[in-house]
Structures are given as structure tokens and as C-alpha cells.
Amino acid sequence: MARILITSGPTRQYIDPVRYLTNASSGRMGCSLAESAVAAGHEVVVVSGPVMVDYPSEATVLWVTTTEEMLDVARQEFATCDGLIGVAAPCDYRPQFVQGQKISKTGQPLVLELIETPDIVATLGAEKGSRWVVGFALETEDHRFRALVKLEKKSCDLMVLNGPEAMNSDDNQVEVLAKDGSVLASISGSKPEVANHIMQIVSQRLVQA
Ligand code: C5P
């Protein structure tokens, strides 16, 4: 049995008090992985952005809004976990300046300067020591190559490659890639089915007996 940290869902980066940048991540893959991990007997901590899914009651769920908050909370929790499954889709950019008041329309184009947010999987991957990290990659071209570059760059032990059709859908089609570039599994099905198969691989290859 392991204590597994799962980052799940999107994050939000505010432009002004009422407007924000985000993406279409539903949290369903994170929720399915949390269910599979609980069913496999693992302790589960979920750090989730704002989503409507019902995480399993056995899991500890910590809610966050921004990518920076997700990193802070995930980093704190990772200290007591054996591994991380980074299935969240954190916002990669935030406005350099957040307006304190609602921006009024002027009839002119609004220019937003965006800067990069921290990468949670890469940050925790660099600090992982003897713990393991599973990343997810959503690619639209050069799929395997780009996923393997991310696996290496973010110090992951496994990378789950999926396409953009995974976003906000009930089904998913993934490849699980290992560090040596081999394809450990090609899985397609409902998100709960895909999650179960991914958890089997995680339990077999990464979780200490
Ligand atoms: O966005 P990208 O395709 O690089 O995401 C790949 C992996 O990195 C995913 O596991 C995702 O959860 C993670 N990620 C992250 N923090 C970010 C961006 C991505 O942890 N700011």
C-alpha cells in the first residue's frame, strides 16, 4: 500500500476580480484515478482545482484555485507521500499584472501580458528523491516524441500520453510510456477503465511491496 498524491482538474489565473484564464479540464480522469487507487488499497490525497466531480469519500481532497496554490499545497503533501500522479491541467500562464478592479470596456483592444506559471510535476519531479512521479502529456503533434521529452524534463518514471479528445470527455485513449521509451500499454475505454489499467501498471512497477 502506498500514499499517493494526485493533482487533478484545471487551475484559474485571475485577470481582474471577476475574470480568469482556465481550460476545459473536467477533473474526471483525476477522479477516476483516485477511485482506482482507493479501490487498490492505497491512501489517496487529491489536490484539485475547481471542478464538479465527486472524489471518493476515502480520499483527502484539498481544493485550490491557482497554479501557484496547487504547487504550494502539492509540495506540502508530497513530503508525506510515496508518489505523485500529475493529471491536473494547470494554467501555464498568468497575467503579469492582476487588476484590482473589474476592467472596464474602452472600445479599444485589451492587451494582456502573460508570464509562465511554475510547473508542478517538474518541480516535484526535481525534488522527488526515492519517490516516483507519473506525468500526463496531452499532445497534438509528434505525440510520443514530445511526451518522452516531457518525461525526461520533468523527471517522471512513467508518462501517460493522451490526445486533446481526452479533455472534458467520458472516454480516453492513452499510451503509457516508460523511461526507456517503450510503450507499456495502449489503453482505450471509459475513464474509469483507463484509470484502473494505469493504476495496475503503477502498482506493479512503482509501488514498493
Ligand atoms: O502542460 P504539459 O503538457 O507540459 O503537462 C504535462 C504534465 O505536466 C502533466 O502531468 C501536468 O499535470 C503537468 N503540469 C504541471 N504544472 C504545469 C503544467 C503541467 O504539473 N504548470
CSV table of C-alpha atoms and ligand atoms in Angstrom, one decimal:
chain,number,residue,atom,x,y,z
A,1,MET,CA,0.0,0.0,0.0
A,2,ALA,CA,1.2,3.5,-0.8
A,3,ARG,CA,0.2,7.0,0.0
A,4,ILE,CA,-0.5,8.6,-3.4
A,5,LEU,CA,-0.8,12.3,-4.3
A,6,ILE,CA,-3.0,13.1,-7.3
A,7,THR,CA,-3.2,16.6,-8.8
A,8,SER,CA,-6.4,17.0,-10.7
A,9,GLY,CA,-8.5,19.4,-12.7
A,10,PRO,CA,-7.7,22.8,-14.1
A,11,THR,CA,-6.5,25.9,-12.3
A,12,ARG,CA,-7.6,29.5,-12.7
A,13,GLN,CA,-5.5,32.6,-13.1
A,14,TYR,CA,-7.3,35.8,-12.4
A,15,ILE,CA,-7.1,38.8,-14.8
A,16,ASP,CA,-9.3,41.0,-12.5
A,17,PRO,CA,-11.7,40.2,-9.6
A,18,VAL,CA,-14.3,38.5,-11.9
A,19,ARG,CA,-12.4,37.3,-15.0
A,20,TYR,CA,-9.9,34.4,-15.2
A,21,LEU,CA,-8.0,32.2,-17.6
A,22,THR,CA,-8.6,28.5,-17.4
A,23,ASN,CA,-9.0,25.4,-19.6
A,24,ALA,CA,-11.6,22.6,-20.2
A,25,SER,CA,-10.2,20.0,-17.8
A,26,SER,CA,-13.2,18.4,-16.0
A,27,GLY,CA,-11.3,16.5,-13.3
A,28,ARG,CA,-12.9,13.2,-14.4
A,29,MET,CA,-9.6,11.4,-15.1
A,30,GLY,CA,-8.2,12.6,-11.7
A,31,CYS,CA,-11.4,11.4,-10.1
A,32,SER,CA,-11.3,8.0,-11.8
A,33,LEU,CA,-7.6,7.6,-10.8
A,34,ALA,CA,-8.5,8.5,-7.2
A,35,GLU,CA,-11.2,5.8,-7.2
A,36,SER,CA,-8.9,3.2,-8.7
A,37,ALA,CA,-6.2,4.0,-6.2
A,38,VAL,CA,-8.6,3.8,-3.3
A,39,ALA,CA,-10.0,0.5,-4.6
A,40,ALA,CA,-6.4,-0.9,-4.9
A,41,GLY,CA,-6.0,-0.2,-1.2
A,42,HIS,CA,-3.9,3.0,-1.4
A,43,GLU,CA,-4.2,6.1,0.7
A,44,VAL,CA,-5.1,9.0,-1.6
A,45,VAL,CA,-4.6,12.8,-1.3
A,46,VAL,CA,-6.1,14.8,-4.1
A,47,VAL,CA,-5.1,18.4,-4.7
A,48,SER,CA,-7.8,19.7,-7.1
A,49,GLY,CA,-8.7,22.8,-9.0
A,50,PRO,CA,-12.3,23.9,-9.3
A,51,VAL,CA,-14.3,21.0,-10.7
A,52,MET,CA,-17.8,19.5,-10.2
A,53,VAL,CA,-16.7,15.8,-9.8
A,54,ASP,CA,-17.3,13.8,-6.7
A,55,TYR,CA,-13.9,12.5,-5.5
A,56,PRO,CA,-14.1,9.2,-3.4
A,57,SER,CA,-15.0,9.9,0.2
A,58,GLU,CA,-12.0,7.8,1.3
A,59,ALA,CA,-9.6,10.3,-0.3
A,60,THR,CA,-8.4,13.5,1.4
A,61,VAL,CA,-9.3,16.3,-1.0
A,62,LEU,CA,-7.7,19.7,-0.8
A,63,TRP,CA,-9.2,22.4,-3.1
A,64,VAL,CA,-7.1,25.1,-4.7
A,65,THR,CA,-7.6,27.8,-7.4
A,66,THR,CA,-4.4,28.9,-8.9
A,67,THR,CA,-1.4,27.0,-10.2
A,68,GLU,CA,0.8,28.6,-7.5
A,69,GLU,CA,-1.6,27.4,-4.8
A,70,MET,CA,-1.7,23.9,-6.4
A,71,LEU,CA,2.1,23.8,-6.3
A,72,ASP,CA,2.3,25.0,-2.6
A,73,VAL,CA,-0.3,22.5,-1.4
A,74,ALA,CA,1.0,19.6,-3.5
A,75,ARG,CA,4.6,20.3,-2.4
A,76,GLN,CA,3.5,20.2,1.3
A,77,GLU,CA,1.5,16.9,0.8
A,78,PHE,CA,4.2,15.3,-1.4
A,79,ALA,CA,6.5,15.4,1.7
A,80,THR,CA,4.4,12.5,3.2
A,81,CYS,CA,3.6,10.7,0.0
A,82,ASP,CA,5.3,7.8,-1.8
A,83,GLY,CA,4.4,9.0,-5.3
A,84,LEU,CA,2.7,11.6,-7.4
A,85,ILE,CA,0.2,11.2,-10.3
A,86,GLY,CA,0.1,14.6,-12.0
A,87,VAL,CA,-3.1,14.5,-14.0
A,88,ALA,CA,-4.1,18.1,-13.4
A,89,ALA,CA,-4.1,20.6,-16.3
A,90,PRO,CA,-2.7,23.7,-14.5
A,91,CYS,CA,-2.9,27.0,-16.3
A,92,ASP,CA,0.6,27.5,-17.8
A,93,TYR,CA,0.3,31.3,-18.0
A,94,ARG,CA,-0.9,34.1,-15.7
A,95,PRO,CA,-1.3,37.8,-16.3
A,96,GLN,CA,1.8,39.6,-15.2
A,97,PHE,CA,-0.4,42.2,-13.5
A,98,VAL,CA,-3.8,41.4,-11.9
A,99,GLN,CA,-6.1,44.4,-11.9
A,100,GLY,CA,-7.6,45.2,-8.5
A,101,GLN,CA,-10.9,46.4,-10.0
A,102,LYS,CA,-13.0,45.0,-12.8
A,103,ILE,CA,-11.5,46.1,-16.2
A,104,SER,CA,-14.0,48.5,-17.9
A,105,LYS,CA,-14.6,48.3,-21.7
A,106,THR,CA,-13.0,51.2,-23.6
A,107,GLY,CA,-13.8,50.2,-27.2
A,108,GLN,CA,-10.1,49.5,-27.7
A,109,PRO,CA,-8.2,46.1,-27.8
A,110,LEU,CA,-7.2,44.9,-24.4
A,111,VAL,CA,-3.6,43.7,-24.3
A,112,LEU,CA,-2.7,41.1,-21.6
A,113,GLU,CA,0.9,40.3,-20.9
A,114,LEU,CA,1.1,36.7,-19.7
A,115,ILE,CA,4.0,35.1,-17.9
A,116,GLU,CA,4.6,31.4,-17.2
A,117,THR,CA,3.4,29.8,-14.0
A,118,PRO,CA,5.5,27.1,-12.2
A,119,ASP,CA,5.4,23.5,-13.5
A,120,ILE,CA,4.2,21.4,-10.6
A,121,VAL,CA,5.2,18.0,-11.9
A,122,ALA,CA,8.7,19.3,-13.0
A,123,THR,CA,9.2,21.0,-9.6
A,124,LEU,CA,8.2,17.9,-7.5
A,125,GLY,CA,10.0,15.6,-10.0
A,126,ALA,CA,13.2,17.5,-9.4
A,127,GLU,CA,12.7,17.1,-5.6
A,128,LYS,CA,11.4,13.5,-5.6
A,129,GLY,CA,14.4,11.6,-4.2
A,130,SER,CA,13.3,8.0,-3.9
A,131,ARG,CA,9.6,8.7,-4.6
A,132,TRP,CA,8.0,8.2,-8.0
A,133,VAL,CA,6.2,10.5,-10.4
A,134,VAL,CA,3.7,9.8,-13.2
A,135,GLY,CA,3.0,12.6,-15.6
A,136,PHE,CA,0.4,13.1,-18.3
A,137,ALA,CA,1.0,14.6,-21.7
A,138,LEU,CA,-1.7,15.9,-24.0
A,139,GLU,CA,-0.1,16.3,-27.5
A,140,THR,CA,-1.5,17.3,-30.9
A,141,GLU,CA,1.7,16.5,-32.9
A,142,ASP,CA,4.8,14.4,-32.6
A,143,HIS,CA,3.0,12.7,-29.8
A,144,ARG,CA,5.4,10.1,-28.5
A,145,PHE,CA,8.5,12.2,-29.0
A,146,ARG,CA,7.1,15.2,-27.2
A,147,ALA,CA,5.7,13.0,-24.4
A,148,LEU,CA,9.1,11.4,-23.9
A,149,VAL,CA,10.9,14.7,-23.9
A,150,LYS,CA,8.5,15.8,-21.1
A,151,LEU,CA,9.0,12.5,-19.2
A,152,GLU,CA,12.8,13.3,-19.1
A,153,LYS,CA,12.5,17.0,-18.5
A,154,LYS,CA,10.0,16.6,-15.6
A,155,SER,CA,11.9,13.6,-14.0
A,156,CYS,CA,8.9,11.3,-14.4
A,157,ASP,CA,9.0,7.5,-14.0
A,158,LEU,CA,6.1,7.0,-16.4
A,159,MET,CA,4.3,9.3,-18.8
A,160,VAL,CA,0.7,8.8,-19.9
A,161,LEU,CA,0.2,10.2,-23.4
A,162,ASN,CA,-3.3,11.2,-24.4
A,163,GLY,CA,-4.8,13.4,-27.2
A,164,PRO,CA,-6.9,16.5,-26.9
A,165,GLU,CA,-10.1,14.4,-27.2
A,166,ALA,CA,-9.5,13.5,-23.5
A,167,MET,CA,-10.5,16.9,-22.4
A,168,ASN,CA,-14.0,17.1,-20.9
A,169,SER,CA,-14.9,13.7,-22.3
A,170,ASP,CA,-16.2,10.4,-20.7
A,171,ASP,CA,-13.7,8.3,-22.7
A,172,ASN,CA,-9.9,8.3,-23.1
A,173,GLN,CA,-7.3,6.7,-25.3
A,174,VAL,CA,-3.8,6.6,-23.8
A,175,GLU,CA,-0.4,5.1,-24.2
A,176,VAL,CA,1.7,4.5,-21.0
A,177,LEU,CA,5.4,5.2,-21.8
A,178,ALA,CA,8.4,4.1,-19.8
A,179,LYS,CA,11.7,5.9,-19.3
A,180,ASP,CA,13.4,3.7,-21.9
A,181,GLY,CA,10.8,4.9,-24.5
A,182,SER,CA,8.9,1.6,-24.5
A,183,VAL,CA,5.1,1.6,-24.8
A,184,LEU,CA,4.0,-0.4,-21.7
A,185,ALA,CA,0.3,-0.3,-22.7
A,186,SER,CA,-2.2,1.2,-25.2
A,187,ILE,CA,-5.5,1.6,-23.5
A,188,SER,CA,-8.8,2.9,-24.7
A,189,GLY,CA,-12.1,2.9,-22.9
A,190,SER,CA,-14.1,4.9,-20.4
A,191,LYS,CA,-12.0,7.0,-18.0
A,192,PRO,CA,-12.7,4.5,-15.1
A,193,GLU,CA,-11.5,1.6,-17.2
A,194,VAL,CA,-8.4,3.5,-18.4
A,195,ALA,CA,-7.7,4.6,-14.8
A,196,ASN,CA,-7.9,1.0,-13.5
A,197,HIS,CA,-5.4,-0.1,-16.1
A,198,ILE,CA,-3.0,2.8,-15.3
A,199,MET,CA,-3.2,2.0,-11.6
A,200,GLN,CA,-2.4,-1.6,-12.2
A,201,ILE,CA,0.8,-0.6,-14.0
A,202,VAL,CA,1.6,1.9,-11.2
A,203,SER,CA,1.1,-0.7,-8.5
A,204,GLN,CA,3.2,-3.3,-10.4
A,205,ARG,CA,6.1,-1.1,-11.4
A,206,LEU,CA,6.3,1.7,-8.9
A,207,VAL,CA,4.7,0.8,-5.6
A,208,GLN,CA,7.0,-1.0,-3.2
A,209,ALA,CA,5.7,-4.3,-2.0
B,1,C5P,O1,1.2,21.0,-20.0
B,1,C5P,P1,2.1,19.8,-20.2
B,1,C5P,O2,1.7,19.0,-21.4
B,1,C5P,O3,3.5,20.1,-20.2
B,1,C5P,O4,1.7,18.9,-19.0
B,1,C5P,C1,2.4,17.7,-18.8
B,1,C5P,C2,2.4,17.3,-17.4
B,1,C5P,O5,2.8,18.3,-16.6
B,1,C5P,C3,1.0,16.9,-16.8
B,1,C5P,O6,1.3,15.8,-15.9
B,1,C5P,C4,0.6,18.1,-16.0
B,1,C5P,O7,-0.2,17.8,-14.9
B,1,C5P,C5,1.9,18.7,-15.6
B,1,C5P,N1,1.9,20.1,-15.4
B,1,C5P,C6,2.1,20.7,-14.2
B,1,C5P,N2,2.2,22.0,-14.0
B,1,C5P,C7,2.0,22.9,-15.0
B,1,C5P,C8,1.8,22.3,-16.3
B,1,C5P,C9,1.8,21.0,-16.5
B,1,C5P,O8,2.2,19.9,-13.2
B,1,C5P,N3,2.1,24.2,-14.9
